[in-house]
């Protein structure tokens, strides 16, 4: 019989119960014990869901009040000194508030301290808390939460498998901080870390846990030789533990780590058979005859219903070879998909019955996993039979649907030539034309696009959406908002203006709502970090632009001023990256379709008299594949897509782009290849050091290095911004420098924005005098 399980389940709750409870706790509205009770209730429900679906094991250890990597950090006692947790560590019980302080800098109890760094988990949009490491760091078992949760699940009568981030991936995700870190090797901490893992496994064994899943997605990345050796050393040591280890890999293929992973002395191996089905054969051929192979065949990163019949046909011969040793699961934790499709309302949702029929969220993926196992074992129930038939019919319909396949889009894409992604003239010629037309001073000032999204703006949008506020009234409010934003910028003396993006709920959603091929859910929330969730659009079909999307607002904004008004678009790669996208064609194809729709928008903006157009690509870097060998291919099509959007512009139309939280060293060639006339980037926190990459590359076009951090409420001083720009001028010729904030201002209030921009304009004035 094929065993079924999940690597992890969303913990946020179908109605975001966990978000609501943690935020209420942070605000002092509920007590600790109420929060703990909500956590217990969510765990109970999620285990019950797994059990009800018919999974053989329920997974314990995937729950977290904030982040599962942070959970392991507290389990190992890796709490930085500044959180003052000596007593808690000595007691072996790191307090929940200490964990919250590590995550957010503050909690209902304990002294505030600088929060730990947060960054994206592999190539997902989920953010984890970066473990802080330092030379000579000591570890000790410092939390009993995991064991308590195991006992809880046991008491509810479940067969339990524990899931935990593995020791190597935990170290891999960690970063050195503090003194003496130049020559510090994270692996020097491995033995100590393993000591505690050994204790954890022994405790779990005492609780009669048979299987422990150790997540080691680091194995799908390029590993230095010493890390590969460390895997061997670590797992040879852990094999003494009195539990069975399931080594879980996901988000890609094992590639050159395949032999290593197959040879590690563990009882089972989990593979991502969605991202990398081709590795399955090779692993099956080499797996020792006592080892379990867990195949992640249901996509844990996307929302499409699985092709169960095709999977059954593929798996049947493998099942014959592996017998009892075959396990089935989703490819990775279901943390990365929304909770329950059935929560979508029948009415008042964009997901009509047909579209809904093509999808599967976390709860539906449980059913898919179980049905598939039954199919492979030839023990289909009547319910399974129905589910298989339904899935088959839905898939066939999806393949043929005219909502998805638009011949005009395919034909247009086929006709795209290399010339289409090429501006008419090289940058130097364009720059001359733009200078003549725009007549900007040295160190021109601008902003990144959004101005404060005030409570009134959001209330108006809500009222409009619910039908209370008629469209004409809503638009009048937005127009008034734009007038205000333009007047403010003129009064401040900015050189290139923006309209402020008041009319946009979100920089991707706004465009998705105006393009064919996108749908939106009501409750399709996915945890992004801590209590924060996002609701990614579902890009289900060929993309087309039925009508201009931004032209009316930009034209109106430009009519209010003689200064140049930047048109403002979200780039094709970012729209792709922040949506759930089709699995029936390459991402590159989907991206090109978006690019062509944006290209039409650029042409229309230009025709409406807009002289500068910004195409934001903050997600360009995060689209990089996990393996370096695949970078170039990705960058080639990503850059091409951006250029396809932009290249329709005349020489005299200035194309801007914007990127935040990005490093540029290793992708500077691609950044230059975008050939944007101006790029604005987030640099203030790096003290302009990010510009080194541009200098070393002899980056040829204009750059606006952010001079102040918009994430901070602090007022940036004039001198400080001047000093930063002086540093910039050491790296980039002054005639190619712009002055702007790090990013958009939508999360700030006017009380902060006004004086900050006034200081920025003053800084530019002083710079002009000096240079
Ligand atoms: N134009 C967008 C804004 O100003 C850019 C946001 C971003 O870079 N994430 O809000
Ligand atoms: Zn930004």
XYZ file of C-alpha atoms and ligand atoms in Angstrom:
782
model
C 0.000 0.000 0.000
C 1.320 3.376 -0.992
C 1.785 5.678 2.009
C 0.538 9.262 1.669
C 1.624 12.381 3.533
C 2.340 16.082 3.121
C 5.610 17.870 3.805
C 3.658 20.636 5.486
C 0.248 22.294 5.527
C -0.694 26.004 5.552
C -0.971 27.154 9.152
C -2.542 30.539 8.558
C -6.076 29.094 8.451
C -8.731 29.231 5.747
C -10.013 32.490 7.195
C -6.558 33.738 8.236
C -7.374 32.911 11.849
C -3.699 32.786 12.795
C -3.050 36.220 11.335
C -5.951 37.693 13.239
C -5.000 36.030 16.509
C -1.289 36.927 16.410
C -2.021 40.537 15.477
C -4.607 40.789 18.233
C -2.056 39.401 20.659
C 0.616 41.854 19.556
C -1.852 44.699 20.007
C -2.652 43.532 23.522
C -6.247 42.689 22.611
C -6.031 39.026 23.546
C -4.042 37.107 26.142
C -1.255 34.679 25.545
C -3.419 31.741 26.466
C -6.039 32.744 23.913
C -3.371 32.896 21.246
C -2.020 29.510 22.256
C -5.546 28.107 22.174
C -6.059 29.431 18.648
C -2.783 27.769 17.602
C -3.931 24.474 19.129
C -7.287 24.726 17.393
C -5.668 25.369 14.015
C -3.320 22.429 14.458
C -6.222 20.228 15.462
C -8.222 21.267 12.424
C -5.323 20.840 10.006
C -4.430 17.404 11.310
C -8.101 16.453 11.163
C -8.209 17.640 7.529
C -5.234 15.443 6.697
C -6.753 12.487 8.462
C -10.186 13.009 6.939
C -8.672 13.139 3.477
C -7.199 9.723 4.178
C -3.505 10.525 4.511
C -1.622 7.791 6.337
C 0.449 10.208 8.404
C -0.302 13.652 9.738
C 2.571 16.111 9.823
C 3.615 17.765 13.081
C 6.227 20.504 13.264
C 4.982 22.610 10.355
C 3.045 24.903 12.666
C 4.640 28.189 13.676
C 3.315 31.374 15.210
C 5.742 33.230 12.950
C 8.113 31.094 10.892
C 9.256 27.487 10.830
C 12.934 28.386 10.417
C 12.681 30.631 13.472
C 11.144 27.666 15.299
C 14.290 25.663 14.661
C 16.449 28.582 15.775
C 14.664 28.668 19.127
C 14.697 24.867 19.327
C 18.501 25.009 18.997
C 18.803 27.915 21.397
C 20.163 30.171 18.647
C 18.855 33.386 20.200
C 21.175 36.404 19.723
C 22.425 38.052 22.915
C 20.577 41.306 22.315
C 17.294 39.562 23.128
C 18.416 38.935 26.690
C 17.251 35.349 26.811
C 19.983 33.844 29.009
C 17.520 32.684 31.654
C 15.150 31.235 29.128
C 17.976 29.402 27.408
C 19.222 28.041 30.711
C 15.712 26.871 31.514
C 15.467 25.260 28.092
C 12.329 27.176 27.139
C 12.626 30.193 24.886
C 9.566 32.325 25.457
C 7.128 32.964 22.622
C 7.588 36.715 23.116
C 11.332 36.284 22.658
C 10.652 34.594 19.332
C 8.324 37.463 18.381
C 11.007 39.971 19.340
C 13.487 38.138 17.129
C 10.974 38.356 14.299
C 9.616 41.878 14.768
C 11.903 43.648 17.196
C 9.176 43.876 19.835
C 6.526 41.842 21.603
C 4.002 42.386 24.399
C 6.763 41.578 26.901
C 10.537 42.023 26.858
C 12.740 44.877 25.726
C 12.620 45.881 22.062
C 15.758 45.057 20.060
C 16.720 45.075 16.399
C 14.811 42.287 14.664
C 16.624 39.500 12.840
C 16.959 39.818 9.105
C 14.233 38.351 6.988
C 14.631 37.070 3.463
C 12.901 34.949 0.837
C 12.911 31.200 1.279
C 14.654 29.799 -1.805
C 12.682 30.870 -4.880
C 9.372 31.379 -3.065
C 7.630 34.516 -1.886
C 7.700 33.160 1.673
C 10.122 34.991 3.984
C 12.005 33.277 6.780
C 13.964 34.710 9.689
C 17.656 34.380 8.936
C 19.469 32.397 11.676
C 22.244 34.542 13.167
C 25.533 32.711 13.509
C 28.878 33.623 14.997
C 32.187 31.934 15.769
C 32.152 29.718 18.816
C 28.355 29.835 19.085
C 26.866 27.381 21.575
C 23.627 25.529 21.060
C 21.287 23.696 23.387
C 17.840 22.246 23.280
C 15.817 25.309 24.210
C 12.191 24.638 23.379
C 9.690 21.907 24.125
C 7.048 23.158 21.708
C 7.728 20.480 19.144
C 7.373 17.698 21.692
C 4.201 19.241 23.073
C 2.732 19.330 19.586
C 3.619 15.707 19.011
C 1.839 14.823 22.255
C -1.153 16.891 21.146
C -1.450 15.067 17.827
C -1.023 11.753 19.576
C -3.779 12.563 22.024
C -6.019 13.191 19.027
C -5.273 9.699 17.817
C -3.122 10.490 14.800
C -0.253 8.593 13.264
C 2.453 11.213 13.380
C 5.363 12.164 11.187
C 7.487 15.069 12.394
C 8.829 17.655 9.939
C 11.776 19.886 10.710
C 14.262 21.992 8.774
C 17.408 19.870 8.476
C 20.708 20.885 10.121
C 22.567 21.679 6.903
C 19.782 23.755 5.384
C 19.364 25.599 8.684
C 23.056 26.512 8.624
C 22.911 27.238 4.883
C 20.123 29.736 5.472
C 22.029 31.313 8.341
C 24.290 34.340 8.177
C 27.300 35.343 10.205
C 26.858 38.427 12.324
C 29.125 40.089 14.843
C 32.873 40.176 15.352
C 35.444 37.955 13.724
C 33.131 36.864 10.933
C 35.473 37.555 8.009
C 37.096 34.144 8.178
C 34.111 32.466 9.800
C 32.856 29.204 8.350
C 29.261 28.333 9.222
C 30.194 24.673 9.037
C 32.416 25.113 12.051
C 29.150 25.075 14.037
C 27.876 21.838 12.530
C 29.028 19.458 15.239
C 27.372 21.493 17.964
C 24.198 21.809 15.956
C 24.141 18.063 15.317
C 24.495 17.436 19.002
C 21.175 19.176 19.604
C 19.500 17.558 16.600
C 20.574 14.252 18.115
C 18.846 15.177 21.373
C 15.709 16.262 19.516
C 15.543 12.996 17.608
C 16.089 10.991 20.778
C 13.236 12.831 22.516
C 10.971 12.198 19.544
C 11.896 8.531 19.640
C 10.889 8.451 23.305
C 7.527 9.751 22.152
C 7.349 6.792 19.775
C 7.720 8.908 16.670
C 8.778 6.580 13.893
C 9.457 9.020 11.052
C 11.147 12.412 11.106
C 11.294 14.415 7.892
C 14.350 16.640 7.704
C 13.926 19.320 5.052
C 17.118 19.823 3.109
C 16.191 21.902 0.054
C 19.788 23.173 0.056
C 20.439 19.969 -1.881
C 18.788 21.392 -4.995
C 21.289 24.248 -5.105
C 24.932 24.417 -6.146
C 26.857 23.299 -3.081
C 30.537 23.903 -2.447
C 32.585 20.732 -1.914
C 32.888 21.228 1.844
C 29.105 21.465 2.162
C 28.684 18.224 0.273
C 31.116 16.567 2.623
C 29.287 18.077 5.547
C 26.085 16.379 4.383
C 27.851 13.025 4.541
C 29.338 13.715 7.914
C 26.074 15.007 9.350
C 23.836 12.215 8.180
C 26.314 9.537 9.159
C 26.221 10.982 12.611
C 22.451 11.304 12.711
C 21.929 7.724 11.596
C 22.564 6.683 15.176
C 19.262 8.327 16.113
C 16.524 5.854 17.034
C 14.063 7.206 14.427
C 13.687 6.822 10.676
C 14.794 9.880 8.758
C 13.075 11.068 5.606
C 15.425 13.425 3.806
C 13.188 15.914 2.014
C 14.369 17.813 -1.054
C 12.199 20.161 -3.098
C 11.986 23.202 -5.377
C 14.116 21.468 -7.977
C 16.188 18.495 -9.006
C 19.160 17.125 -7.114
C 21.387 17.491 -10.163
C 25.016 16.992 -9.225
C 23.963 16.264 -5.635
C 22.015 13.206 -6.708
C 24.639 10.597 -5.848
C 25.247 12.306 -2.554
C 21.556 12.413 -1.625
C 20.948 8.832 -2.690
C 23.922 7.569 -0.701
C 23.150 9.296 2.603
C 22.307 6.795 5.349
C 18.655 7.721 5.832
C 15.541 5.585 5.717
C 13.824 7.577 3.003
C 14.243 10.301 0.406
C 11.657 12.779 -0.868
C 12.003 14.195 -4.378
C 10.280 17.074 -6.109
C 8.813 15.164 -9.034
C 6.931 18.222 -10.329
C 9.857 20.563 -10.868
C 12.179 17.699 -11.768
C 10.373 14.525 -12.904
C 13.405 13.398 -14.887
C 15.425 12.684 -11.750
C 12.987 10.019 -10.552
C 14.192 7.245 -12.871
C 17.829 7.826 -11.917
C 17.050 7.770 -8.228
C 14.906 4.635 -8.439
C 17.742 2.861 -10.242
C 20.185 3.671 -7.490
C 18.157 3.552 -4.332
C 19.187 0.870 -1.850
C 16.492 -1.790 -1.502
C 15.453 -0.874 2.024
C 14.891 2.824 1.391
C 11.567 4.577 1.016
C 11.083 6.916 -1.922
C 8.575 9.699 -1.379
C 7.580 11.267 -4.660
C 6.251 14.815 -4.631
C 3.921 14.532 -7.588
C 1.205 17.070 -6.699
C 2.378 20.628 -7.326
C 2.915 22.372 -3.987
C 3.841 25.647 -5.657
C 0.874 26.148 -7.928
C -2.894 25.998 -7.858
C -3.775 23.774 -10.814
C -5.676 20.574 -10.529
C -3.394 17.608 -11.159
C -3.681 15.275 -14.127
C -4.328 12.243 -11.964
C -4.749 9.779 -14.830
C -1.429 10.743 -16.390
C 0.268 10.549 -13.014
C -1.219 7.126 -12.357
C 0.087 5.853 -15.686
C 3.519 7.249 -14.936
C 3.626 5.914 -11.396
C 2.176 2.437 -11.947
C 5.422 0.825 -13.169
C 7.372 2.614 -10.430
C 4.949 1.294 -7.862
C 5.437 -2.195 -9.230
C 9.184 -1.838 -8.724
C 9.098 -0.142 -5.334
C 6.117 -1.837 -3.743
C 5.637 -0.728 -0.142
C 8.569 1.623 -0.420
C 6.707 4.144 -2.573
C 5.210 7.127 -0.767
C 3.234 9.901 -2.423
C 2.965 13.557 -1.450
C 2.754 17.079 -2.813
C 6.106 18.299 -4.125
C 6.824 20.617 -1.182
C 5.010 22.023 1.831
C 1.540 23.306 0.944
C 2.454 26.502 2.785
C 2.915 28.076 -0.633
C -0.663 27.657 -1.870
C -3.991 28.974 -0.544
C -5.865 26.845 1.951
C -9.210 25.814 0.559
C -10.873 26.304 -2.801
C -14.238 25.469 -1.250
C -13.981 28.637 0.806
C -14.400 30.666 -2.404
C -17.966 31.957 -2.548
C -20.110 30.746 -5.440
C -21.211 34.265 -6.152
C -19.338 37.451 -5.619
C -16.128 35.821 -6.714
C -14.270 36.004 -9.963
C -13.845 32.275 -9.796
C -16.812 31.031 -11.761
C -17.599 27.337 -11.692
C -15.559 26.576 -14.806
C -12.393 28.264 -13.604
C -12.795 26.824 -10.137
C -12.983 23.392 -11.644
C -9.452 23.747 -12.972
C -7.941 24.498 -9.576
C -6.811 22.749 -6.416
C -5.736 24.519 -3.214
C -4.088 22.844 -0.220
C -7.136 20.944 0.989
C -7.940 19.736 -2.511
C -4.352 18.626 -2.920
C -4.751 16.308 0.063
C -7.594 14.579 -1.754
C -5.607 14.414 -4.960
C -2.693 12.773 -3.186
C -4.912 10.135 -1.638
C -6.881 9.399 -4.795
C -3.669 9.038 -6.711
C -2.309 6.552 -4.187
C -5.519 4.561 -4.420
C -5.289 4.594 -8.196
C -1.703 3.429 -8.125
C -2.619 0.633 -5.696
C -5.679 -0.303 -7.691
C -8.028 0.192 -4.765
C -10.213 3.022 -5.978
C -13.280 3.845 -3.931
C -16.422 5.185 -5.562
C -15.371 8.646 -4.416
C -11.976 8.227 -6.034
C -13.552 7.069 -9.272
C -15.694 10.167 -9.354
C -12.720 12.397 -8.547
C -10.622 10.838 -11.294
C -13.373 11.271 -13.832
C -13.970 14.851 -12.738
C -10.290 15.682 -12.924
C -10.090 14.177 -16.395
C -13.059 16.158 -17.633
C -11.803 19.391 -16.083
C -8.401 18.969 -17.644
C -9.810 18.221 -21.057
C -11.997 21.305 -20.828
C -9.074 23.432 -19.740
C -6.973 22.228 -22.651
C -9.617 23.288 -25.145
C -11.091 26.340 -23.488
C -11.345 29.462 -25.649
C -10.957 31.462 -22.427
C -7.386 30.201 -22.315
C -6.386 29.880 -25.914
C -6.641 33.019 -27.988
C -5.292 32.513 -31.481
C -4.641 36.235 -31.939
C -2.239 36.234 -28.990
C -0.357 33.170 -30.237
C -0.091 34.597 -33.730
C 1.188 37.909 -32.518
C 3.812 36.221 -30.378
C 4.950 34.055 -33.268
C 5.457 37.159 -35.381
C 7.737 38.887 -32.851
C 11.189 39.540 -34.287
C 14.496 40.510 -32.725
C 13.977 44.068 -33.932
C 10.891 44.383 -31.741
C 13.002 44.392 -28.588
C 15.435 46.979 -29.919
C 15.008 50.726 -29.418
C 15.470 52.742 -32.608
C 18.819 54.242 -31.519
C 21.520 53.477 -28.978
C 21.418 55.164 -25.575
C 23.702 58.094 -26.458
C 21.504 59.190 -29.303
C 18.365 58.714 -27.252
C 19.849 60.664 -24.362
C 20.437 63.655 -26.630
C 16.893 63.576 -27.918
C 15.557 63.262 -24.390
C 17.724 66.096 -23.087
C 16.423 68.395 -25.797
C 12.864 67.471 -25.043
C 12.876 67.244 -21.246
C 15.338 70.033 -20.463
C 16.150 68.750 -16.963
C 18.793 70.215 -14.622
C 21.828 68.322 -13.388
C 20.854 65.905 -10.603
C 17.185 65.829 -11.613
C 14.819 64.925 -8.785
C 11.982 62.457 -9.016
C 10.155 59.839 -6.948
C 9.454 56.166 -7.545
C 5.735 56.377 -8.190
C 3.411 55.983 -5.256
C 2.461 58.672 -2.763
C 0.810 57.914 0.590
C -2.127 55.526 0.274
C -4.187 57.280 2.899
C -7.040 55.731 4.854
C -9.430 57.875 2.771
C -8.084 56.456 -0.478
C -8.446 52.907 0.766
C -11.906 53.572 2.165
C -13.013 55.024 -1.163
C -11.719 51.960 -2.986
C -13.523 49.626 -0.605
C -16.725 51.572 -0.969
C -16.393 51.484 -4.735
C -15.735 47.774 -4.768
C -18.751 47.024 -2.616
C -20.913 49.131 -4.889
C -21.585 51.877 -2.339
C -19.551 54.487 -4.180
C -20.522 54.912 -7.861
C -17.661 54.684 -10.342
C -17.962 58.327 -11.346
C -17.630 59.434 -7.716
C -14.720 57.095 -7.108
C -12.928 58.419 -10.151
C -13.581 61.984 -9.095
C -11.966 61.212 -5.740
C -8.925 59.699 -7.417
C -8.673 62.665 -9.772
C -8.740 65.013 -6.791
C -6.040 62.932 -5.159
C -3.889 63.214 -8.274
C -4.393 66.974 -8.357
C -3.164 67.165 -4.790
C -0.142 64.997 -5.474
C 0.816 67.072 -8.512
C 0.393 70.334 -6.622
C 2.547 69.046 -3.784
C 5.323 68.001 -6.115
C 5.270 71.326 -7.933
C 5.423 73.185 -4.652
C 8.302 71.003 -3.518
C 10.112 71.711 -6.777
C 10.580 68.161 -8.035
C 11.734 67.970 -11.637
C 9.993 64.884 -12.933
C 6.590 64.199 -11.434
C 4.462 61.123 -10.847
C 0.704 60.859 -10.473
C 0.988 58.961 -7.165
C -0.766 55.652 -7.962
C -3.748 56.415 -5.709
C -6.000 54.384 -8.001
C -3.898 51.215 -7.547
C -4.650 48.693 -4.849
C -1.500 46.772 -5.669
C 1.048 47.121 -8.419
C 0.323 43.675 -9.902
C -3.359 43.326 -9.081
C -4.163 46.633 -10.779
C -2.821 45.383 -14.092
C -4.148 41.850 -13.656
C -7.640 43.256 -13.205
C -7.349 45.084 -16.503
C -5.840 42.298 -18.574
C -7.601 39.276 -20.025
C -6.235 35.980 -18.773
C -6.166 36.852 -15.049
C -8.584 35.896 -12.287
C -8.766 36.810 -8.624
C -9.843 34.926 -5.549
C -11.628 36.199 -2.470
C -9.814 34.023 0.045
C -6.758 32.743 -1.805
C -4.344 33.987 0.859
C -0.796 32.694 1.077
C 1.519 33.478 3.981
C 4.269 35.852 2.968
C 5.876 36.439 6.359
C 4.677 36.311 9.935
C 1.065 37.431 9.919
C 1.339 38.940 6.433
C -0.436 37.225 3.572
C -0.651 37.929 -0.131
C -3.361 37.005 -2.573
C -1.589 36.368 -5.871
C -3.618 36.738 -9.071
C -4.226 33.584 -11.053
C -2.872 33.948 -14.562
C -4.886 31.277 -16.314
C -5.035 32.201 -19.982
C -3.464 33.978 -22.913
C -2.902 37.590 -21.955
C -4.500 40.388 -23.884
C -5.212 44.031 -23.175
C -8.795 44.876 -24.025
C -8.264 48.597 -23.428
C -5.631 51.043 -22.179
C -5.012 50.575 -18.478
C -3.293 53.708 -17.224
C -3.486 56.194 -20.058
C -6.492 58.157 -18.788
C -4.941 58.819 -15.393
C -1.517 59.664 -16.801
C -2.948 62.008 -19.401
C -4.987 63.740 -16.734
C -1.972 64.067 -14.455
C 0.138 65.496 -17.261
C -2.591 68.015 -18.097
C -2.147 69.512 -14.631
C 1.510 70.465 -15.017
C 4.156 71.684 -17.436
C 6.740 69.436 -15.868
C 7.245 65.949 -17.304
C 4.894 63.371 -15.793
C 6.167 59.786 -15.660
C 3.819 57.090 -16.876
C 3.927 54.192 -14.437
C 3.732 50.500 -15.347
C 4.558 47.226 -13.639
C 6.966 45.184 -15.738
C 6.218 41.802 -17.313
C 8.648 39.817 -15.150
C 7.228 41.253 -11.937
C 3.634 40.561 -12.976
C 4.668 36.985 -13.817
C 6.682 36.512 -10.660
C 3.975 37.671 -8.270
C 1.142 35.625 -9.791
C 0.215 31.968 -9.905
C 0.956 31.227 -13.530
C -0.036 28.641 -16.098
C 1.647 25.263 -16.031
C 0.664 24.432 -19.613
C 3.269 26.598 -21.315
C 6.763 27.838 -20.446
C 6.982 30.818 -18.092
C 8.910 32.626 -20.802
C 5.934 32.396 -23.157
C 3.537 33.739 -20.545
C 5.962 36.549 -19.809
C 6.218 37.508 -23.482
C 2.442 37.721 -23.691
C 2.400 40.144 -20.762
C 5.241 42.066 -22.374
C 3.254 42.566 -25.560
C 0.245 43.850 -23.648
C 2.491 46.342 -21.845
C 4.099 47.321 -25.124
C 0.716 48.509 -26.338
C 0.300 50.507 -23.151
C 3.694 52.151 -23.673
C 2.696 53.087 -27.225
C -0.614 54.526 -26.036
C 1.007 56.506 -23.231
C 3.445 57.962 -25.701
C 0.648 58.850 -28.096
C -1.112 60.588 -25.204
C 1.886 62.888 -24.792
C 3.665 61.165 -21.920
C 7.402 61.808 -22.287
C 8.806 59.434 -19.682
C 7.528 55.957 -18.784
C 8.708 53.871 -15.846
C 8.398 50.100 -16.070
C 8.975 48.672 -12.587
C 10.807 45.362 -12.292
C 11.434 44.852 -8.564
C 11.016 41.083 -8.962
C 13.579 40.606 -11.715
C 16.208 39.253 -9.390
C 13.947 36.987 -7.390
C 13.050 35.116 -10.564
C 16.605 33.782 -10.756
C 16.627 29.965 -10.831
C 18.130 28.104 -7.879
C 20.913 26.727 -10.060
C 23.475 29.083 -11.550
C 23.624 27.036 -14.735
C 20.046 28.114 -15.464
C 20.553 31.803 -14.783
C 21.566 32.867 -18.251
C 18.570 31.329 -19.927
C 16.234 33.035 -17.460
C 17.977 36.379 -17.724
C 17.893 36.196 -21.504
C 14.135 35.888 -21.702
C 13.453 38.171 -18.757
C 15.531 40.944 -20.319
C 13.954 40.331 -23.694
C 10.484 40.687 -22.165
C 11.332 43.998 -20.549
C 12.780 45.260 -23.814
C 9.787 44.037 -25.742
C 7.603 46.223 -23.531
C 9.854 49.251 -23.785
C 11.359 49.200 -27.256
C 8.274 50.560 -28.990
C 9.074 53.962 -27.447
C 10.563 56.732 -29.571
C 14.111 57.879 -28.925
C 12.826 60.999 -27.220
C 10.618 59.064 -24.798
C 12.599 58.332 -21.677
C 12.195 54.766 -20.369
C 12.787 54.341 -16.652
C 12.869 51.180 -14.621
C 12.972 50.613 -10.877
C 14.291 47.826 -8.673
C 14.397 47.507 -4.917
C 16.032 45.126 -2.441
C 18.375 43.833 -5.082
C 22.033 43.002 -5.366
C 23.490 43.713 -8.748
C 27.028 42.305 -8.808
C 26.224 39.036 -10.470
C 23.467 40.277 -12.778
C 24.846 43.647 -13.806
C 25.208 42.490 -17.413
C 21.499 41.759 -17.564
C 20.648 45.059 -15.856
C 22.634 46.885 -18.493
C 20.998 44.802 -21.201
C 17.593 46.100 -20.122
C 18.836 49.293 -21.761
C 16.494 51.478 -19.713
C 17.413 55.136 -20.106
C 17.197 55.561 -16.330
C 17.221 52.982 -13.541
C 16.272 53.909 -9.990
C 17.443 51.508 -7.284
C 17.369 51.053 -3.535
C 20.847 52.001 -2.303
C 20.631 54.209 0.768
C 21.082 51.403 3.273
C 24.118 50.067 1.406
C 25.851 53.439 1.672
C 26.009 53.537 -2.156
C 28.168 50.441 -2.212
C 25.648 48.809 -4.527
C 26.873 51.259 -7.149
C 30.280 49.558 -7.258
C 28.825 46.957 -9.570
C 27.618 49.679 -11.938
C 30.983 51.468 -11.843
C 32.995 48.289 -12.415
C 30.796 47.348 -15.317
C 31.039 50.857 -16.760
C 27.244 50.922 -16.789
C 26.429 53.289 -19.625
C 22.971 54.744 -18.860
C 21.503 56.987 -16.155
C 21.050 55.918 -12.533
C 18.972 57.204 -9.646
C 20.506 55.667 -6.522
C 17.963 55.991 -3.691
C 19.109 58.625 -1.194
C 16.776 57.743 1.615
C 15.189 54.664 3.105
C 11.427 54.849 2.749
C 10.985 51.954 5.192
C 12.120 54.164 8.046
C 9.988 56.914 9.604
C 13.139 58.973 10.246
C 13.494 62.289 8.428
C 16.492 62.170 6.067
C 18.862 65.118 6.602
C 20.036 67.252 3.701
C 23.733 66.806 4.518
C 23.352 63.109 4.760
C 21.748 62.864 1.314
C 24.357 65.188 -0.175
C 27.079 62.993 1.294
C 25.473 59.907 -0.194
C 25.250 61.545 -3.617
C 28.895 62.577 -3.346
C 29.690 58.932 -2.848
C 27.560 58.123 -5.854
C 29.411 60.749 -7.876
C 32.700 59.009 -7.102
C 31.331 56.031 -8.964
C 29.042 57.408 -11.674
C 29.557 60.568 -13.824
C 27.369 63.347 -12.408
C 25.592 64.017 -15.675
C 24.093 60.544 -15.422
C 22.876 60.757 -11.817
C 19.319 61.301 -10.575
C 18.146 62.064 -7.059
C 15.225 60.059 -5.674
C 14.056 58.016 -2.685
C 14.738 54.268 -2.449
C 11.234 53.176 -3.358
C 7.586 54.235 -3.531
C 6.051 56.253 -0.702
C 2.702 54.524 -0.382
C 3.323 53.141 3.106
C 4.323 56.512 4.560
C 2.214 59.424 5.732
C 2.231 62.907 4.253
C 3.705 64.262 7.475
C 6.839 62.256 6.739
C 6.867 62.547 2.959
C 6.656 66.338 2.702
C 9.722 67.261 4.760
C 11.690 64.300 3.404
C 11.148 65.342 -0.200
C 11.773 68.981 0.649
C 15.141 67.983 2.076
C 15.827 65.840 -0.969
C 15.135 68.738 -3.332
C 17.367 70.965 -1.231
C 20.109 68.321 -1.381
C 19.865 68.322 -5.173
C 20.089 72.124 -5.224
C 23.273 72.048 -3.185
C 24.719 69.330 -5.365
C 24.072 71.374 -8.500
C 25.969 74.296 -7.019
C 28.940 72.164 -6.263
C 29.208 70.139 -9.443
N 6.074 52.327 -8.598
C 5.935 51.527 -7.419
C 5.696 52.407 -6.220
O 6.216 53.473 -6.159
C 7.157 50.674 -7.183
C 6.990 49.747 -6.016
C 8.124 48.764 -5.816
O 9.213 48.969 -6.264
N 7.910 47.682 -5.132
O 4.987 52.050 -5.312
Zn 10.908 49.702 -4.986
